[in-house]
Coordinates of C-alpha atoms and ligand atoms in Angstrom, one line a residue:
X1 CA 6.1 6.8 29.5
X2 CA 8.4 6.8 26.5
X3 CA 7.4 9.5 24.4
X4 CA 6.7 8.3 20.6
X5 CA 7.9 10.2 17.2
X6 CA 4.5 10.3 15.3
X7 CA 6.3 10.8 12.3
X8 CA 7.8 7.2 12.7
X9 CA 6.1 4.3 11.4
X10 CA 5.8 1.6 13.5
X11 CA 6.6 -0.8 11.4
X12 CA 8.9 -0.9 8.4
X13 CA 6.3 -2.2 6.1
X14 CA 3.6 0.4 7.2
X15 CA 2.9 2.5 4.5
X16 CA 2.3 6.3 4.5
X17 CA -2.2 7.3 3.7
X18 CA -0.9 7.9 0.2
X19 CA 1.4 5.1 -0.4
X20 CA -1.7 3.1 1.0
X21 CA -3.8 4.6 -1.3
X22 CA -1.8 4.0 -3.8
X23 CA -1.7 0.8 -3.1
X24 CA -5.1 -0.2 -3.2
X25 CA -5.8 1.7 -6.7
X26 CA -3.5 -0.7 -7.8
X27 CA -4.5 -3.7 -6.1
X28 CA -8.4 -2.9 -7.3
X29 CA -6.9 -2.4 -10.9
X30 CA -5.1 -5.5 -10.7
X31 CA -8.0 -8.0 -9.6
X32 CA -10.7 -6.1 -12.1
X33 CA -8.3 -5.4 -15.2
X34 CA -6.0 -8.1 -15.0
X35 CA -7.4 -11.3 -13.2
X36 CA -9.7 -11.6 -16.2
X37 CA -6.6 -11.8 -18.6
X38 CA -4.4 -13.9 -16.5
X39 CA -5.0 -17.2 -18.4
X40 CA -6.0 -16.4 -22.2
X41 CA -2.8 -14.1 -22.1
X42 CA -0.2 -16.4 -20.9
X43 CA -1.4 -19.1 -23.3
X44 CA -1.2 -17.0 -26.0
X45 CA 2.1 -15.5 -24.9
X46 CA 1.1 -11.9 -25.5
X47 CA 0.0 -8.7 -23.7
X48 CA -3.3 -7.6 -24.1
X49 CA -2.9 -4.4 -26.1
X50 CA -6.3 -2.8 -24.1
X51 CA -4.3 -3.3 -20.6
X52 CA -1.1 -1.9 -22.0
X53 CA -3.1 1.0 -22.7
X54 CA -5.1 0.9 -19.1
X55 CA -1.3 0.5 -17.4
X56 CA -0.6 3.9 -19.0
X57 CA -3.3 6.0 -18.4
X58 CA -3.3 4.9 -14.7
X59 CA 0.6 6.5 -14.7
X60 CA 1.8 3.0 -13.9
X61 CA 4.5 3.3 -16.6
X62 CA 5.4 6.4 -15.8
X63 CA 5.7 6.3 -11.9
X64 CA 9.0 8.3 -11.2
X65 CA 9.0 10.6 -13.9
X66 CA 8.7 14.3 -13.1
X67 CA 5.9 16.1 -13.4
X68 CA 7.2 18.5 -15.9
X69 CA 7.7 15.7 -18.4
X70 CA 3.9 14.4 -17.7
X71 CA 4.8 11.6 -15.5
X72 CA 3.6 10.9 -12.0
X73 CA 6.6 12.4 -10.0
X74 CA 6.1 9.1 -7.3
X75 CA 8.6 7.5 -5.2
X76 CA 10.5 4.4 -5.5
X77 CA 9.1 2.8 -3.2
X78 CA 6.0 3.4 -5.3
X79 CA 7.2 1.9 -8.2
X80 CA 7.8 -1.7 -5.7
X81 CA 4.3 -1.3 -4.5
X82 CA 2.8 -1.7 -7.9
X83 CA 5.0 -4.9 -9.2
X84 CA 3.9 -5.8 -6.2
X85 CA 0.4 -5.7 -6.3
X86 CA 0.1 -6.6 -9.8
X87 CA 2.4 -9.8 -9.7
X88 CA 0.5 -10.9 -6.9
X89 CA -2.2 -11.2 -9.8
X90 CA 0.1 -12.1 -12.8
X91 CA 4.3 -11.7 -12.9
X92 CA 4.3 -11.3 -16.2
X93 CA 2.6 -7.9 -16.2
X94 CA 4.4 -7.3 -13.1
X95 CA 7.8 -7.9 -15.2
X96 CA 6.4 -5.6 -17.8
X97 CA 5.9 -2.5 -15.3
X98 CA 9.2 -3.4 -13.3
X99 CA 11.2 -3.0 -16.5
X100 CA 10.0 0.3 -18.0
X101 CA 10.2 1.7 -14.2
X102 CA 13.2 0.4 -12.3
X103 CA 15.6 0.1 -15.5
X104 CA 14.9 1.9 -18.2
X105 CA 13.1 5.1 -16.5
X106 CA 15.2 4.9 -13.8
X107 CA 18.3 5.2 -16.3
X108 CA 17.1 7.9 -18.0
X109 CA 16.1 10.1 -15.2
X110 CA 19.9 9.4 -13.8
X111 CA 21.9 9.4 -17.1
X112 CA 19.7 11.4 -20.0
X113 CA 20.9 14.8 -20.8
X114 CA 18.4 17.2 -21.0
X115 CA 18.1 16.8 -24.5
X116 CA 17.0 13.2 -23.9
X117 CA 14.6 13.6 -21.1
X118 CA 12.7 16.5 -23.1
X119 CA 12.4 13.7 -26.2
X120 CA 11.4 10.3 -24.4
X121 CA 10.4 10.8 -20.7
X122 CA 7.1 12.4 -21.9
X123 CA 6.5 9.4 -24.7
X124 CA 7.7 6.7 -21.8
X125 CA 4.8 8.4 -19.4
X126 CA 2.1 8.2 -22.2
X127 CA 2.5 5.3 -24.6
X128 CA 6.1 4.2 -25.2
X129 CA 7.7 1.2 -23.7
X130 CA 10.8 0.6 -22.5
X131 CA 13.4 -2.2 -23.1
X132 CA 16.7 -3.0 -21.4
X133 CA 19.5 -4.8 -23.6
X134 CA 22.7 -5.8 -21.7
X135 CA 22.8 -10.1 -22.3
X136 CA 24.4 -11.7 -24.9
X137 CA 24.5 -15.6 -26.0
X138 CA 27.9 -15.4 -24.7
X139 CA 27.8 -13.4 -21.5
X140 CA 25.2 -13.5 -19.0
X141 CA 26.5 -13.5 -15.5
X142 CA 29.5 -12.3 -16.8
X143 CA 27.5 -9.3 -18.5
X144 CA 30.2 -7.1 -19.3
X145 CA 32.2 -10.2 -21.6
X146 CA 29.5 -9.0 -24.2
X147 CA 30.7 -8.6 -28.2
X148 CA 28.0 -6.3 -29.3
X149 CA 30.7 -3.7 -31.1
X150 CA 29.5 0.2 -32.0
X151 CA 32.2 1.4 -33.9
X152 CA 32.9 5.2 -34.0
X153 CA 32.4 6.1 -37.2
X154 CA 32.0 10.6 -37.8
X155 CA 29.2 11.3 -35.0
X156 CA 27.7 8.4 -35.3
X157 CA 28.5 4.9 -34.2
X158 CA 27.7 1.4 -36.1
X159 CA 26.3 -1.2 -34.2
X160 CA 27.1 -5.0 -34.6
X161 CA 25.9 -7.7 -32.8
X162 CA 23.0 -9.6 -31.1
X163 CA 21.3 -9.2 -27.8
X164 CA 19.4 -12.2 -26.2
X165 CA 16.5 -12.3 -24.0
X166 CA 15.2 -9.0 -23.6
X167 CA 11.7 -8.5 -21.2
X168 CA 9.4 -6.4 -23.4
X169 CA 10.9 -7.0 -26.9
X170 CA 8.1 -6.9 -28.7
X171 CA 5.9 -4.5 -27.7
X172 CA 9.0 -1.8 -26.7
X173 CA 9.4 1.5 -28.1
X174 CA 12.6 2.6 -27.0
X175 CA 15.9 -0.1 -26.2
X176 CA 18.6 0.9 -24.0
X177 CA 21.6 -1.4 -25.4
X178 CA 24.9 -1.9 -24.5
X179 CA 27.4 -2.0 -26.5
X180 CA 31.6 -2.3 -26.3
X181 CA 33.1 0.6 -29.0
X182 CA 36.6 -0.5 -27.8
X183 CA 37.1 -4.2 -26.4
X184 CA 40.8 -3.6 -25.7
X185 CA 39.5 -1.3 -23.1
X186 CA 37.2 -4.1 -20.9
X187 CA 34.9 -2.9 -19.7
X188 CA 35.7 0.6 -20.4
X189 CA 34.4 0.0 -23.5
X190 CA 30.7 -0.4 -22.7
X191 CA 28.7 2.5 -24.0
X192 CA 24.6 2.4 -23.5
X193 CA 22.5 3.6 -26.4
X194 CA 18.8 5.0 -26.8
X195 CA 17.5 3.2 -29.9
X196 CA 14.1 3.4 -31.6
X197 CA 12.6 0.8 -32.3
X198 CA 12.2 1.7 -36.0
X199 CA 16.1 2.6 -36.4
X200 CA 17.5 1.0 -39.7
X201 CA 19.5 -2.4 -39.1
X202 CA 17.8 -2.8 -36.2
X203 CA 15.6 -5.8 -35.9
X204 CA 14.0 -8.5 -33.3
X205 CA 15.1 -11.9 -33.8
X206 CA 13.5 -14.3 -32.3
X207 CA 10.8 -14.9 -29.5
X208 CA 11.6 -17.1 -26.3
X209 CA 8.9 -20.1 -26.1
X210 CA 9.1 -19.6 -21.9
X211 CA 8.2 -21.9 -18.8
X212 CA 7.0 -19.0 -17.1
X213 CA 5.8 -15.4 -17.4
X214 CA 5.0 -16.5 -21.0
X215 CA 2.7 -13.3 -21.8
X216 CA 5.9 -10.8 -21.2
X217 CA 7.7 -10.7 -24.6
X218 CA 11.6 -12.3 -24.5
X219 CA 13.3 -11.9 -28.0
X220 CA 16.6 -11.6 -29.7
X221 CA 17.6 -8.2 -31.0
X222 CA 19.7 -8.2 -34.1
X223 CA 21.8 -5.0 -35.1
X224 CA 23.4 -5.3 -38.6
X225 CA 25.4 -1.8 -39.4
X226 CA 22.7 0.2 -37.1
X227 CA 23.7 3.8 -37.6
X228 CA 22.9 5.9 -34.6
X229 CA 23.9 9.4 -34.0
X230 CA 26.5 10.3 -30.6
X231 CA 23.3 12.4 -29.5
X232 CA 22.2 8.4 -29.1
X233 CA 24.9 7.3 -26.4
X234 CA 23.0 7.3 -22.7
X235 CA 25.3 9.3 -20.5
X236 CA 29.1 9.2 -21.8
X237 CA 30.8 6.7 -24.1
X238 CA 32.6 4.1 -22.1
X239 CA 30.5 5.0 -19.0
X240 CA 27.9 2.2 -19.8
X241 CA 28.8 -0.3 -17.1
X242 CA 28.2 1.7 -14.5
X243 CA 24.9 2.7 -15.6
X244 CA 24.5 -1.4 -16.2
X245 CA 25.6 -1.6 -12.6
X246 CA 23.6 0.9 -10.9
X247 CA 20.3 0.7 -12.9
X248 CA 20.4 -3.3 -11.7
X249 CA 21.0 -2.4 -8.5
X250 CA 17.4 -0.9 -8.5
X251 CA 16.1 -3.0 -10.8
X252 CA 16.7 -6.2 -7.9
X253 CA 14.7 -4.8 -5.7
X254 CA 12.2 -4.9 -8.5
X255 CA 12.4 -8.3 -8.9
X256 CA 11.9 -8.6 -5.6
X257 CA 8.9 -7.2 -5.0
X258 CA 7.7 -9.2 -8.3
X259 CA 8.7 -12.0 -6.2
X260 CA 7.3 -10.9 -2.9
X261 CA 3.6 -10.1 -5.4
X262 CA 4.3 -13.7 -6.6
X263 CA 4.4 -15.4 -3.3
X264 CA 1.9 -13.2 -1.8
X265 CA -0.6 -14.1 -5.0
X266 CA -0.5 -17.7 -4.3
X267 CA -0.8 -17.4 -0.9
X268 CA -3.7 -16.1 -0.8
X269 CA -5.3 -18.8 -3.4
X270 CA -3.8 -21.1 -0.9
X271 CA -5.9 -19.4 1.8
X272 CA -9.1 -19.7 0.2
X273 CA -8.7 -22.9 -0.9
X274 CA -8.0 -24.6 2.5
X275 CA -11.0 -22.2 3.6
X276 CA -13.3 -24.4 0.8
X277 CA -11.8 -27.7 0.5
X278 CA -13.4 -30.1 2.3
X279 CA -11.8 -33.5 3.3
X280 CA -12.6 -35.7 5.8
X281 CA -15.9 -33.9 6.6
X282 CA -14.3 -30.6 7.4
X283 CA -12.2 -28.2 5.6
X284 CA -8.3 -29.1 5.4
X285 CA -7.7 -25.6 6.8
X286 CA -8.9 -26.9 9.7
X287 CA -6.1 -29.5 10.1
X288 CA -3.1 -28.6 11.7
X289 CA -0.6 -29.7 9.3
X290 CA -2.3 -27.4 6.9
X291 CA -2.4 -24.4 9.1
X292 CA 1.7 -24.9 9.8
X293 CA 2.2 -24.7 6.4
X294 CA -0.1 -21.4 5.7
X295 CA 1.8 -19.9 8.6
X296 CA 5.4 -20.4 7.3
X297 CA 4.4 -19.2 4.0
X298 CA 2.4 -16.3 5.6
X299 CA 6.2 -16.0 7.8
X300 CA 8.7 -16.3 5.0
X301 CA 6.2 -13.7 3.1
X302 CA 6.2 -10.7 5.5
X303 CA 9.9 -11.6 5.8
X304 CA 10.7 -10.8 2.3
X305 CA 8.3 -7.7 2.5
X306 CA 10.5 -6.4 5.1
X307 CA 13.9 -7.0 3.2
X308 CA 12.3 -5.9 -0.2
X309 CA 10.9 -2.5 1.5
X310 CA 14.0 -1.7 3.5
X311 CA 16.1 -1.3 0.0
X312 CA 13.1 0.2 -1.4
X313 CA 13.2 2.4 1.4
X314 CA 17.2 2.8 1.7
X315 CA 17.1 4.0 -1.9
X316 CA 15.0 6.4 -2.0
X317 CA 16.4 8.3 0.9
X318 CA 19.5 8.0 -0.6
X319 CA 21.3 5.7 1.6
X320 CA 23.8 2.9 0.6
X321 CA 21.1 -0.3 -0.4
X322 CA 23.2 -2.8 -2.5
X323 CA 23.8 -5.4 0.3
X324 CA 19.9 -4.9 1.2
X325 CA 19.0 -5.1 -2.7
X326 CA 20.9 -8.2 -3.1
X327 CA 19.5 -9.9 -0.2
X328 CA 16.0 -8.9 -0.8
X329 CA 16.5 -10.6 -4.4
X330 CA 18.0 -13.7 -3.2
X331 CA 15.3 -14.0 -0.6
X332 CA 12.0 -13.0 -2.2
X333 CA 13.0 -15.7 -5.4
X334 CA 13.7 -18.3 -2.9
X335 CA 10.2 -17.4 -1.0
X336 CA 8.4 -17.0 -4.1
X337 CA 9.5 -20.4 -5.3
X338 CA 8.9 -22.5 -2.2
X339 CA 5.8 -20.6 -1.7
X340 CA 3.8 -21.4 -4.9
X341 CA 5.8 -24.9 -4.6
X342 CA 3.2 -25.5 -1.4
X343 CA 0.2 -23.6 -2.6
X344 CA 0.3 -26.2 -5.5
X345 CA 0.6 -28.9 -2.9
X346 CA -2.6 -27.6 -0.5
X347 CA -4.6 -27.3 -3.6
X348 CA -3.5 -31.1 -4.5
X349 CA -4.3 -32.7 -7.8
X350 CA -6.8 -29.0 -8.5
X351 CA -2.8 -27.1 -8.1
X352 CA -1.6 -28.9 -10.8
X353 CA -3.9 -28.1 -13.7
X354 CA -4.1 -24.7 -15.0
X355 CA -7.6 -24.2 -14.2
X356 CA -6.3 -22.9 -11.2
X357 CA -4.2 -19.9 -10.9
X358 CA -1.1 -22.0 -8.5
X359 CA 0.4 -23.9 -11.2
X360 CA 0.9 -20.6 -13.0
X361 CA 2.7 -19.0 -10.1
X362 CA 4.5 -22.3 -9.9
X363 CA 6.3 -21.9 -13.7
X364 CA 6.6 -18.4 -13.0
X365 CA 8.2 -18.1 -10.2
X366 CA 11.7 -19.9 -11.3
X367 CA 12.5 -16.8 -13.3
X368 CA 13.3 -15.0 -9.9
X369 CA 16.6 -17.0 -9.6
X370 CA 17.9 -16.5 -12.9
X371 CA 17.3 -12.8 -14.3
X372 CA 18.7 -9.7 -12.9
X373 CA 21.6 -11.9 -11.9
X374 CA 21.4 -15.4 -10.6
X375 CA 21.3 -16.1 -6.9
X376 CA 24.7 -16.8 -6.8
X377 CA 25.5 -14.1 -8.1
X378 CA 23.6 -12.2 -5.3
X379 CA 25.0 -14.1 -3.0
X380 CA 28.8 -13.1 -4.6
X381 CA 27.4 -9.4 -4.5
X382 CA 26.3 -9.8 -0.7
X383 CA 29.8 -11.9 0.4
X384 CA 32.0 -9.3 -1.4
X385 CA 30.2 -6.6 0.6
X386 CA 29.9 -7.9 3.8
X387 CA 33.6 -9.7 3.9
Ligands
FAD401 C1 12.8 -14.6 -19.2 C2 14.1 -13.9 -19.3 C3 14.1 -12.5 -19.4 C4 15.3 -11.8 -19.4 N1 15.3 -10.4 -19.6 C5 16.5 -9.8 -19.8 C6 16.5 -8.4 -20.2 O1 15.4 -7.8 -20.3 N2 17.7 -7.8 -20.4 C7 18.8 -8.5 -20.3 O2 19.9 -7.9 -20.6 N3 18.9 -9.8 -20.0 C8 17.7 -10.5 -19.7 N4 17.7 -11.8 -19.4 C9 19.0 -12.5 -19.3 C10 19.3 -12.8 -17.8 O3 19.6 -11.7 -17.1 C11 20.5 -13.9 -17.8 O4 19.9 -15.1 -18.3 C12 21.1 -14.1 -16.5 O5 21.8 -12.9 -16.1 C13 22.0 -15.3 -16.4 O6 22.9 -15.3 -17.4 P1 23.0 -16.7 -18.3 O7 21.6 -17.1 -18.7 O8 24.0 -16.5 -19.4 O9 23.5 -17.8 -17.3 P2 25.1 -18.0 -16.9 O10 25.8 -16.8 -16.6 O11 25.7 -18.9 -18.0 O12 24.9 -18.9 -15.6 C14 24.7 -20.3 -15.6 C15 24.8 -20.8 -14.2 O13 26.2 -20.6 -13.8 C16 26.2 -19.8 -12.6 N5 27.4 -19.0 -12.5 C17 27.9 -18.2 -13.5 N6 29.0 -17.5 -13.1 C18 29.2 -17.9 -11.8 C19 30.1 -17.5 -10.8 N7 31.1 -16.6 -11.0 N8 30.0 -18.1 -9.6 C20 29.0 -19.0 -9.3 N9 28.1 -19.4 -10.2 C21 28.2 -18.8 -11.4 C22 24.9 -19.0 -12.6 O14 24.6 -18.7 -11.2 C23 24.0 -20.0 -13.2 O15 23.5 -20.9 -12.2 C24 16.5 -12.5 -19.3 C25 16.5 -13.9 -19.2 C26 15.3 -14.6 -19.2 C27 15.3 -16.1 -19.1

């Protein structure tokens, strides 16, 4: 008999008792707290300020921060659990929690000094939220093109310049922006800040009118001769593209998992309705054309678990994961879109109005391909490491 490890899982996407546990606090959180909000939220494009609250005092905003600056000292892998579970109930919350955790928390736990950490990771844990600022009109894909100038002036710098949709705008506390004090220098000019949201020339411009995951805030930010101290600049001046490139390194496989929670949501409407829908005199579950479909949704699902949980998993131990985060990007947005593509389809004419949660999951799962880099951009990301 072969003798087997207890300690290993038997399965890549088994989950430890408290990861599991986690899991379901978050999942019963999700379908009491949230479900209720889903609709009247994303048609009046905002966040209920009550559940903003709720996501707080659950330490879902605060899941990787230590312990000694009041935060739940969790895991990664944690953090993907929860945009998980709560995309599979609304992306745009699920947005909302993957930005404060996988960029901006994740940045300052990597980059802050210890100055930094002592003043925000405490206010990020209990009530401040977090923004992440790198795309510009002019530079998207090409994120490090951008003309947002901080010019060294004493120990301060002045900030010029305007950012374009940024996840949590509105409601943010605290904006990490990148900015170029030296364009000569490429992009050894890029310097990340830590500004307050109350900081003088610093306003929001406008708000994105959105296809999908309308309830999380997209806006404009508009610096006009912002002053901000050097005890502002996030790690060292000129060092801000690599923190851009290694906080979106996590911050795929956070999108991801918002995908995976996506696909997985409408799924399981899918289920139920081919459970109760009765054509034909029986229930259109029960025709096989129905259940091939259910089971290469249910298929293309656990696949992107798997990917999205081996970089979760990769990362946390330390291991290389940018191939895996990539690919678990790519994949999850494609399954996410062809997943609530054919959920709308089995509920038929019901997936297409929005009394029905599918044709939500439908508009929000486009945003998958696009933010966080584009899928070709994952796919030049996975090429240029595998070739
Ligand atoms: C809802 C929403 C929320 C967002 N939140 C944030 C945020 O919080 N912070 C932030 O900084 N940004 C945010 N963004 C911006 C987002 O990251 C960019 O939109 C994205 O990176 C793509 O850039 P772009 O829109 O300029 O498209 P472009 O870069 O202009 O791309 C257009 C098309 O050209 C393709 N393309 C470009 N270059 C290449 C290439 N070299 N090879 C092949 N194809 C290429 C792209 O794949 C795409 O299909 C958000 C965007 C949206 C819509």
């Amino acid at each position: 008999m072969i003798p087997t490890n207890p300690a290993t899982p038997a399965a890549l996407t088994q989950l430890s008792p408290d990861e599991r546990l986690f899991r379901d606090t978050v999942r019963q959180f999700a379908a009491a707290e949230i479900a209720p909000l889903v609709r009247s939220m994303d048609e009046s494009q905002q966040m209920d300020p009550k559940l903003l609250r709720q996501l707080f005092s659950l330490g879902l905003m605060g899941i990787e921060i230590p312990e000694q600056f009041g935060g739940a000292a969790g895991t990664f892998f944690e953090a993907i659990l929860a945009v998980e579970e709560i995309s599979a109930v609304d992306p745009a919350v699920g947005v909302l929690v993957d930005v404060q955790n996988t960029l901006c928390i994740n940045a300052l736990i990597r980059w802050a000094n210890e100055e930094q950490k002592q003043r925000y990771l405490p206010r990020f844990a209990v009530d401040t939220i977090g923004a992440y600022a790198l795309s510009e009109a002019r530079s998207g894909s090409d994120a490090f093109a951008l003309e947002t100038r901080a010019t060294p002036q004493g120990d301060s710098y002045v900030l010029n310049g305007q950012k374009l949709w940024i996840t949590n705008a509105k409601e943010a506390g605290l904006f990490i922006v990148f900015a170029t004090i030296d364009r000569a220098a490429g992009y050894k000019g890029i310097t990340a800040f830590l500004v307050e949201k109350d900081t003088p020339g610093f306003t929001l411009g406008k708000k994105e009118d959105k296809l999908g995951i309308r309830a999380s805030s997209t806006c404009e930010l508009i610096f006009r001769d912002c002053v901000l101290p050097s005890s502002q600049v996030l790690g060292e001046p000129g060092k801000g593209y690599k923190i851009a490139i290694e906080t979106l390194n996590e911050g795929r496989i956070g999108i991801g998992a918002q995908m995976l929670g996506l696909a997985q949501g409408a799924w399981q409407h899918a289920i139920r309705w081919a459970r109760e829908r009765k054509q034909f005199g029986k229930p259109i579950g029960d025709f096989q054309a129905m259940q091939f479909q259910l089971a290469e949704m249910a298929t293309d699902i656990e696949a992107a678990r798997l990917l999205v949980y081996n970089a979760a998993r990769l990362k946390d131990a330390r291991q290389p994961y940018l191939k895996e985060a990539a690919m678990a990007k790519y994949f999850a947005s494609q399954v996410a879109e062809r997943v609530a593509s054919l959920a709308v389809e089995v509920f038929g004419g019901s997936g297409f109005v929005k009394d029905f949660p599918v044709e939500k999951f439908y508009r929000d799962a486009k945003i998958g391909k696009i933010y966080e880099g584009t899928s070709f951009m994952q796919l030049a990301t996975i090429a240029k490491l595998i070739l």
